[in-house]
Coordinates of C-alpha atoms and ligand atoms in Angstrom, one line a residue:
X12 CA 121.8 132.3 97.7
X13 CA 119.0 130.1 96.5
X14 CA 116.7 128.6 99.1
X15 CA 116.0 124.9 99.7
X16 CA 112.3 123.4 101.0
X17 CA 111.7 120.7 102.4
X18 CA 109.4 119.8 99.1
X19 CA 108.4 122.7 96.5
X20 CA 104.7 121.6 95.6
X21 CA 104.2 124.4 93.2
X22 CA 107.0 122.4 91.0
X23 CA 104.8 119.4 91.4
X24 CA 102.0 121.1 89.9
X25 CA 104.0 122.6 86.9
X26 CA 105.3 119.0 86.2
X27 CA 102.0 117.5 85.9
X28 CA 99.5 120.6 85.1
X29 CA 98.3 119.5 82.1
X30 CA 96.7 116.2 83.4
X31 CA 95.5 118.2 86.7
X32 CA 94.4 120.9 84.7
X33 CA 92.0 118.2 82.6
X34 CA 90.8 116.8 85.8
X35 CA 89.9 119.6 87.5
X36 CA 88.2 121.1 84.2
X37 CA 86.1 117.6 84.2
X38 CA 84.7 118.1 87.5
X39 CA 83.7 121.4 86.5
X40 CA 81.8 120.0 83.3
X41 CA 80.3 117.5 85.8
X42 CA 79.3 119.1 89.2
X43 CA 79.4 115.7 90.9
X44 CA 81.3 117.2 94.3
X45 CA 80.3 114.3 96.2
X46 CA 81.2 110.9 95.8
X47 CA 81.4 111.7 92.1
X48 CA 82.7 109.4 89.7
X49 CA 86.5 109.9 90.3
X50 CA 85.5 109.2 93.8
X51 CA 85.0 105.5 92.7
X52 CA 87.5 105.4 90.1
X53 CA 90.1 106.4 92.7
X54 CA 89.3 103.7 95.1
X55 CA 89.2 101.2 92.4
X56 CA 93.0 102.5 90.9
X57 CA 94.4 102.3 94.2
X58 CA 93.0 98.9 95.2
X59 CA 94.3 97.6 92.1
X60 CA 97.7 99.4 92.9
X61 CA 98.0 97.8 96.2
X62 CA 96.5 94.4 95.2
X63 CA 94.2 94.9 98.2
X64 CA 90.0 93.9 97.6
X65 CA 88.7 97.3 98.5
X66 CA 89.4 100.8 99.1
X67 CA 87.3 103.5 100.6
X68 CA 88.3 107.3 100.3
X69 CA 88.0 109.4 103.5
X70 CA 88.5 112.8 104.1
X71 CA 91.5 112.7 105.6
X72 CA 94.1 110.1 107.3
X73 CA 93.1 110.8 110.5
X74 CA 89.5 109.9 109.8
X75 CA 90.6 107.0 107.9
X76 CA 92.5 105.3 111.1
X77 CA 89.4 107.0 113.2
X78 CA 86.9 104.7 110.6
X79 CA 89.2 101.6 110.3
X80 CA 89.1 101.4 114.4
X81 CA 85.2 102.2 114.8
X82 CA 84.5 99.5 112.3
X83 CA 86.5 96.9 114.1
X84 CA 85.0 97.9 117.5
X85 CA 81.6 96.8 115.7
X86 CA 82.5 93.8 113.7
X87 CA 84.8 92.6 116.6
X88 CA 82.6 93.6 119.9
X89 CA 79.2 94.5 118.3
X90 CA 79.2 97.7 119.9
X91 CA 79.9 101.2 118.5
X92 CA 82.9 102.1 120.5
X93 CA 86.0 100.2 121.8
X94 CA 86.2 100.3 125.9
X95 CA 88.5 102.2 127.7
X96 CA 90.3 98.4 128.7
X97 CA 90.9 97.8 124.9
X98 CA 94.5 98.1 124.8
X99 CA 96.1 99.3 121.0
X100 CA 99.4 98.9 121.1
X101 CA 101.4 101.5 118.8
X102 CA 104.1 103.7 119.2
X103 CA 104.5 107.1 120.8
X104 CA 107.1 108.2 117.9
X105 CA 104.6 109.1 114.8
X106 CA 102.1 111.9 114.4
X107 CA 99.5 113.2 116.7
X108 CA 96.7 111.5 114.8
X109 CA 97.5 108.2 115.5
X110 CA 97.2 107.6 119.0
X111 CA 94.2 110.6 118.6
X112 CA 92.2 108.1 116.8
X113 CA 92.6 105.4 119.2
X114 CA 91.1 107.4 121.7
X115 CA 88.0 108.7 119.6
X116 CA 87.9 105.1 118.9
X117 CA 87.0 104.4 123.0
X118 CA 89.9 102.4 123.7
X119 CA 93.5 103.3 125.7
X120 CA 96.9 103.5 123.2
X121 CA 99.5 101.9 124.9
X122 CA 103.0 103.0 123.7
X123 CA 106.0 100.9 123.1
X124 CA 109.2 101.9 122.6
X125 CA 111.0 102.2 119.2
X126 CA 114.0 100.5 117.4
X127 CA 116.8 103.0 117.0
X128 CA 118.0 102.1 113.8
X129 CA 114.6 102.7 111.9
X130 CA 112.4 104.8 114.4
X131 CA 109.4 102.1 113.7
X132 CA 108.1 99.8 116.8
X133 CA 110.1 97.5 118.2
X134 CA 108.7 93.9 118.1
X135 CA 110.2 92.5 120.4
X136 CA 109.0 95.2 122.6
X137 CA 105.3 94.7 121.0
X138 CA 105.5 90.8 122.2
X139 CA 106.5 91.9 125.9
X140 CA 103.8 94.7 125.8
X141 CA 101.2 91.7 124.5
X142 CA 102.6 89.4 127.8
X143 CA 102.5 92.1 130.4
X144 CA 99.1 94.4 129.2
X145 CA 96.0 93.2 130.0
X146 CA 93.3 93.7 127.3
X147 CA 95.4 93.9 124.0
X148 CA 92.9 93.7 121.0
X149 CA 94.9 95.1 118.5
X150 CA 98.4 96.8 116.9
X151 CA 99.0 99.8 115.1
X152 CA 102.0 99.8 112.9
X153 CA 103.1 102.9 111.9
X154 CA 105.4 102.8 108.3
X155 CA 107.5 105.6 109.9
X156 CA 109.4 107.9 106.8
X157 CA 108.3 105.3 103.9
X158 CA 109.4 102.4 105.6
X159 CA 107.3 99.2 106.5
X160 CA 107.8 97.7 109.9
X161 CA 108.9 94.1 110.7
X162 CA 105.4 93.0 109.7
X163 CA 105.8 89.4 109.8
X164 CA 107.0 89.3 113.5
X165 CA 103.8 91.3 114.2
X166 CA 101.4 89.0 112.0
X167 CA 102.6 86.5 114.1
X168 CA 101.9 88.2 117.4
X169 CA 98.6 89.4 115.8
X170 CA 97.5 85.9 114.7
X171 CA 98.6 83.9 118.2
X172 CA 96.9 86.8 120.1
X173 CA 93.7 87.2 118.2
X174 CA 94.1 90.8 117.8
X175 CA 93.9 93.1 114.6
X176 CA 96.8 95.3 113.1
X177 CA 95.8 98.4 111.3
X178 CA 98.7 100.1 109.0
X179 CA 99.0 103.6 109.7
X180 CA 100.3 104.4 106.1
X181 CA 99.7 107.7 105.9
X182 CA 103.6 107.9 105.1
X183 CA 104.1 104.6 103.1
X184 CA 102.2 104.9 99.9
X185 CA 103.6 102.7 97.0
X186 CA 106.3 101.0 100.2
X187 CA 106.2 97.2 100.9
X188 CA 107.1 94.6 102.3
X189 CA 107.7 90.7 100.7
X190 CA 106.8 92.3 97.6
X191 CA 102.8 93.6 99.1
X192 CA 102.4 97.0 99.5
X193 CA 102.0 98.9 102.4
X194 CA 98.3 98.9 103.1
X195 CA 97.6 95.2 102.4
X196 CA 99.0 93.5 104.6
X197 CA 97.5 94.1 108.0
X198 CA 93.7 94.1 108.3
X199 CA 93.0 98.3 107.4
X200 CA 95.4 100.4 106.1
X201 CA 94.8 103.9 106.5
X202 CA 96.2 106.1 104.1
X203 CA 96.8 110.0 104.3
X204 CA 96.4 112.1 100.9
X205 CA 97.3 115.2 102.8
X206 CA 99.4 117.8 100.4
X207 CA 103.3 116.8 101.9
X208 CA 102.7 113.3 101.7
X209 CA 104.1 111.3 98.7
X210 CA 101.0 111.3 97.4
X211 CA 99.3 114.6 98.2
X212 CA 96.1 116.3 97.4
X213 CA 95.7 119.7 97.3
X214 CA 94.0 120.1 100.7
X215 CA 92.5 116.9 103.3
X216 CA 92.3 113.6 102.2
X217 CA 92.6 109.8 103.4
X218 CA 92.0 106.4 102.4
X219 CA 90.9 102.8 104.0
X220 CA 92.0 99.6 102.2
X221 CA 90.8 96.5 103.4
X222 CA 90.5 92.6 101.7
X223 CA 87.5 92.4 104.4
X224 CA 84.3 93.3 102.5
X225 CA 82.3 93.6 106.0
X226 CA 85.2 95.9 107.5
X227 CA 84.4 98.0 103.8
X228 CA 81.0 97.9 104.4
X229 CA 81.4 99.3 107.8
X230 CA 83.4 102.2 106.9
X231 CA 81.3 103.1 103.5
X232 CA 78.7 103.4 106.0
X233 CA 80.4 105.2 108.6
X234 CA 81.6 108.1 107.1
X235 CA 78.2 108.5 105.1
X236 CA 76.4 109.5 108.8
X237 CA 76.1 106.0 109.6
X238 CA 74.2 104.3 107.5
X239 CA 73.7 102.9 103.7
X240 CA 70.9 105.3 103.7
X241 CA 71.8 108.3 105.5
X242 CA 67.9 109.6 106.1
X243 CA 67.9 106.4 108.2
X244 CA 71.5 105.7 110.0
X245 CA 72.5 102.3 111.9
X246 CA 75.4 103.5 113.8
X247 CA 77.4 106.7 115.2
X248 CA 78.2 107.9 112.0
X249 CA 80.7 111.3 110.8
X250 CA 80.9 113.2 107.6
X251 CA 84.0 111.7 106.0
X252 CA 84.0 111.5 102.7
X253 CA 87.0 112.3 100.5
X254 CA 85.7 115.4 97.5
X255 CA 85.4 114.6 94.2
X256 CA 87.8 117.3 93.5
X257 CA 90.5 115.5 95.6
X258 CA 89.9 112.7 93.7
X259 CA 90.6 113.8 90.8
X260 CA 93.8 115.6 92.1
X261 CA 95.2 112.4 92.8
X262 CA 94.1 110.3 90.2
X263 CA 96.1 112.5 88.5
X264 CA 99.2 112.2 90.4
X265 CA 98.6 108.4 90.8
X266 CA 100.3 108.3 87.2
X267 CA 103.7 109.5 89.0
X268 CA 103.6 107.8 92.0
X269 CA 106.2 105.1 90.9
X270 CA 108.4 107.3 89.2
X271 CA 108.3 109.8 92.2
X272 CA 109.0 107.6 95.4
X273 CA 111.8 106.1 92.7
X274 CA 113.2 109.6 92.5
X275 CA 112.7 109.4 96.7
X276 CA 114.8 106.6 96.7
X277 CA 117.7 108.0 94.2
X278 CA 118.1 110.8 96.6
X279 CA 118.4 109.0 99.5
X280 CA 121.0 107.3 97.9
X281 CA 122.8 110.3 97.0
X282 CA 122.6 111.3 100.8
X283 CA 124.1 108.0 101.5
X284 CA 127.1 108.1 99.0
X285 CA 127.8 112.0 100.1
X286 CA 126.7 111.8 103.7
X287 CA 127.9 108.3 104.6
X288 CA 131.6 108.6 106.1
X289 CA 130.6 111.5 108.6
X290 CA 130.9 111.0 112.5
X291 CA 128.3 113.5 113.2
X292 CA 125.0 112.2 112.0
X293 CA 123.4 109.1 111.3
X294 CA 122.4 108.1 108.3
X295 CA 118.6 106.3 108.1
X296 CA 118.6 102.8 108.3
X297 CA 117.2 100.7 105.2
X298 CA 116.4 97.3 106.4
X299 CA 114.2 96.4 103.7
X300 CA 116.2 94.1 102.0
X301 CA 115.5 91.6 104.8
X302 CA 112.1 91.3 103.9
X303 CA 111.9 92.1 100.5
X304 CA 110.4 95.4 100.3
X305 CA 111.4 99.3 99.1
X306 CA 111.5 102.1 101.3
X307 CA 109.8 104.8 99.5
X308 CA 111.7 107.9 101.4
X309 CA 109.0 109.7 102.3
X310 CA 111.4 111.2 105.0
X311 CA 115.0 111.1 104.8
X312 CA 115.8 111.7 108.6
X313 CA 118.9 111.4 109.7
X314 CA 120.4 111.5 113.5
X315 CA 122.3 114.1 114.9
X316 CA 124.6 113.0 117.1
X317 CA 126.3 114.7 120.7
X318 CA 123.4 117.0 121.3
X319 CA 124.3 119.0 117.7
X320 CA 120.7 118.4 116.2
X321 CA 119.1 121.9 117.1
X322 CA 122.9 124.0 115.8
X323 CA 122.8 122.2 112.7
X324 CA 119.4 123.0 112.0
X325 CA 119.7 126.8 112.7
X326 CA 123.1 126.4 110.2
X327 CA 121.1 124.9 107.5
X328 CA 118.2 127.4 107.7
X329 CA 121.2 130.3 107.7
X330 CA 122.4 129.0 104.5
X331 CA 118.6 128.6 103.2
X332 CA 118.0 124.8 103.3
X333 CA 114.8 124.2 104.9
X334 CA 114.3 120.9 107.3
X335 CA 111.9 119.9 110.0
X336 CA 111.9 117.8 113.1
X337 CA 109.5 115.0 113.0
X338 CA 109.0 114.8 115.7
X339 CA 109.8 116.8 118.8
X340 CA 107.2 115.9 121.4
X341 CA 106.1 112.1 122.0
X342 CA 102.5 111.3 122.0
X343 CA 103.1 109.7 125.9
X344 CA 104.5 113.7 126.4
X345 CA 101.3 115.1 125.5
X346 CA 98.4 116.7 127.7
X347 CA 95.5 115.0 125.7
X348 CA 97.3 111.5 126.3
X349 CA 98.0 112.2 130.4
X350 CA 95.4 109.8 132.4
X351 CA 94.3 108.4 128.8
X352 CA 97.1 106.2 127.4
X353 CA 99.4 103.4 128.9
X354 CA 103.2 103.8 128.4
X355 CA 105.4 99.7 128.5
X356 CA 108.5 100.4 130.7
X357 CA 109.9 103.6 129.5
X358 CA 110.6 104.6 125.7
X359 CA 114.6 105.7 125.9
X360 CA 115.0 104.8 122.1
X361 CA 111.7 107.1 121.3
X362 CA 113.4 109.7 123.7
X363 CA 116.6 109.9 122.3
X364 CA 115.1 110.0 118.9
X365 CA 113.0 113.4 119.9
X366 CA 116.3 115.5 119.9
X367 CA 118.4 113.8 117.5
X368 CA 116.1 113.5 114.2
X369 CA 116.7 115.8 111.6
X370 CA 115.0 115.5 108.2
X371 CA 116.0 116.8 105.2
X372 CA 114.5 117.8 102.2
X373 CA 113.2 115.0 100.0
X374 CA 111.4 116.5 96.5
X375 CA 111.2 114.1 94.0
X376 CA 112.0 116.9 91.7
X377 CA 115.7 117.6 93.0
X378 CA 116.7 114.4 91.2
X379 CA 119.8 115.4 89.1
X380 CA 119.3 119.0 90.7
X381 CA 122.2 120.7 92.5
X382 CA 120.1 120.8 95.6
X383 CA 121.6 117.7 97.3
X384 CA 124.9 118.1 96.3
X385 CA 124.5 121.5 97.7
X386 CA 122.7 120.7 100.9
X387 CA 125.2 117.6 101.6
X388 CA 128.2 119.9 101.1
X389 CA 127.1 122.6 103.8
X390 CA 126.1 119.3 106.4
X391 CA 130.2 118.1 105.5
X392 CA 131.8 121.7 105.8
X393 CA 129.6 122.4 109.2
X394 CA 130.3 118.9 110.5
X395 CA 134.3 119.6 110.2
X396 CA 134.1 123.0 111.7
X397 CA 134.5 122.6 115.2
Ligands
LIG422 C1 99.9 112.6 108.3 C2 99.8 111.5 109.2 C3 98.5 111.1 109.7 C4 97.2 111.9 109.5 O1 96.9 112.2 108.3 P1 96.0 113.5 107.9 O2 95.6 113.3 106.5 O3 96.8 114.7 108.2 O4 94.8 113.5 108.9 C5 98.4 110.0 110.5 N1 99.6 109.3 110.8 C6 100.8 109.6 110.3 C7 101.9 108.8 110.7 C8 100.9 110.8 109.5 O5 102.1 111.1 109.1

C-alpha cells in the first residue's frame, strides 16, 4: 500500500533542482543574504506577473497583512496604529493570521458569516455588517482554497463606504478575477510564500503588492525598523524582510507557477468527473465563471455531509491517503479573539463548515498519476458501504 500526502514537496524539488540548485549556488557566490539582488528581482517578476505597480517581499504572509494594515493606519489616520473602534470586517473561516494581524494592527476584526457554496465571505452579509457596525474602515477578503471572492460587490461597498480592502492571498497566487490577478485588485494584497502554498519557499516568506506608491513606501520602510534609514527610524517599525535565499527559491519556482496551479485545476476536475454523482460529500463550488476568473485549487475541499466528515477521514488515513481539515476552530472560537473581536449575528454557514470540510490532496505532480483515481475510488467504495 503506497501512501498519499496531501502535497510531496520533495517531488517538487526533484522536478525543478536544477534551476534551484543554480540559484541557490548564486547566492553562495554572492553573499548578499539581505535584500540581495534576487530580493529586487523577485518583487519586480511578481509585479509584472500580477500587473500590479509594486511589490514588497516580507518575511512571511502574516507580516505582510501585519505591514499592509500598519501602513494604512498611517497613510489613512496619521497615526501608527489603528484604534480599537476601527472595525475590519473579514471572515472567521481562514487562518489564524488573518484576524491576528488585525489586532497587532490596533483595530477590532469583526467576523461575518460565510457563503456555503465557496467558504469565502458573504457580501451580502459584508453590506449588512457595513449598515449595522459602527466604525468600519476597511475589508479583508480572504481568497479561501485559490478562489477569489465576489470582489466587485465588495469594491462597490469599499468605494461608497470609504474604506480599504486588503486581499489576504496567501492562498490565491496566479487566481483572478475579470481577468486581474488576485493581489491587484483591492488596495494590498498580501501574499504568503510559506512552503504548502502554491507557491512555496523553503521556509517563511510573504509578499505586499500595491499600485499605491505611498502605501509601498510605507511598508519598505516598515519592515526595515521603520525608517528609509534604519540608524534613524520614523515609525514603529519590525524586522520583516523576506532572505535573499527565499528569493531566489522562488524566483525559481515562479517559472512553474502557471503550469502548476494548471495541473491544480486538472485535478480538480478529475475529482469532479469521479467524485461528482455521490450523495455523501460535496463537491467545491467554482463560481468563477461569473466573473471571469480561474480558481487555482490551492485546496480542493470538499463537504462531508450527515456528520461523516471525521469517519471518512480516519478511512482515508487507514488506507494511507493523507488530508487535513482547514479548518476546525473559527477565529470568533478562539481565546486570543474573546473580548477582542466583534462577531455580525451568528456565523451558522462558517459553523457548519468547521465539521464538514475535508480537503484532499492537491500536488501538482499527481497529474496523470494514479493517485486520484486511487484516492477517488476509496471515497466511492467507503461512501456505498453503509
Ligand atoms: C498561510 C496563510 C496566512 C499566513 O501566512 P504565513 O506565511 O504562514 O505567515 C495568512 N492567511 C491565510 C489565509 C493563509 O492561508
Amino acid at each position: 500500500m503506497t501512501s498519499i500526502p496531501m502535497l510531496d514537496l520533495r517531488r517538487e524539488y526533484e522536478y525543478m533542482k536544477s534551476d534551484i540548485d543554480a540559484a541557490i549556488q548564486k547566492c553562495l557566490g554572492h553573499q548578499k543574504w539581505i535584500l540581495g539582488p534576487e530580493v529586487k528581482e523577485l518583487e519586480q517578476t511578481v509585479a509584472g506577473y500580477l500587473n500590479a505597480k509594486f511589490c514588497v517581499g516580507a518575511s512571511s504572509g502574516t507580516e505582510a497583512l501585519v505591514l499592509g494594515l500598519r501602513a494604512l493606519a498611517i497613510q489613512r489616520k496619521g497615526q501608527e496604529y489603528f484604534d480599537k473602534t476601527d472595525k475590519i470586517i473579514t471572515t472567521p473561516f481562514t487562518f489564524t493570521a488573518t484576524g491576528d494581524a488585525i489586532l497587532r494592527s490596533g483595530a477590532t476584526p469583526v467576523f461575518v458569516d460565510i457563503e456555503p457554496g465557496t467558504y469565502n465571505l458573504d457580501v451580502n452579509k459584508v453590506e449588512e455588517c457595513i449598515k449595522q457596525v459602527k466604525g468600519v474602515v476597511g475589508i479583508i477578503p480572504v481568497h479561501l482554497y485559490g478562489q477569489v471572492c465576489d470582489m466587485g460587490k465588495i469594491l462597490e461597498l469599499a468605494q461608497r463606504h470609504h474604506l480599504f480592502v486588503v486581499e489576504d492571498v496567501a492562498q490565491a497566487f496566479g487566481a483572478t478575477w475579470q481577468g486581474k490577478k488576485a493581489g491587484s485588485i483591492g488596495d494590498i494584497g498580501a501574499f504568503s510564500f510559506f512552503p504548502s502554498k502554491n507557491l512555496g519557499g523553503f521556509g517563511d516568506g510573504g509578499m505586499v503588492s500595491t499600485n499605491d506608491p505611498a502605501l509601498a513606501d510605507l511598508v519598505t520602510m516598515l519592515l526595515k525598523h521603520g525608517g528609509k534609514d534604519k540608524y534613524n527610524v520614523d515609525h514603529i517599525g519590525y524586522n520583516a524582510r523576506l532572505d535573499t535565499l527565499q528569493a531566489a527559491v522562488l524566483l525559481a519556482k515562479m517559472k512553474f507557477i502557471d503550469e502548476f496551479n494548471r495541473n491544480r485545476q486538472k485535478l480538480a476536475g478529475e475529482y469532479g468527473r469521479r467524485l461528482g454523482d455521490l450523495k455523501t460529500i460535496v463537491l467545491p463550488k467554482n463560481i468563477t465563471a461569473s466573473f471571469q476568473g480561474e480558481h487555482v485549487y490551492h485546496q480542493f475541499t470538499v463537504r462531508v455531509l450527515n456528520g461523516r466528515r471525521d469517519e471518512l477521514q480516519r478511512y482515508l488515513k487507514e488506507n494511507g491517503v493523507d488530508t487535513m481539515v482547514y479548518y476546525p476552530v473559527l477565529l470568533n472560537r478562539m481565546k486570543v479573539f474573546q473580548g477582542r473581536s466583534e462577531v455580525l449575528q451568528n456565523v451558522t454557514e462558517a459553523e457548519k463548515a468547521v465539521n464538514e470540510v475535508l480537503s484532499l490532496p492537491v500536488e501538482p505532480l499527481f497529474s496523470g498519476g494514479p493517485e486520484i483515481p486511487q484516492i477517488c475510488d476509496l471515497i466511492t467504495s467507503w461512501s456505498k458501504k453503509s
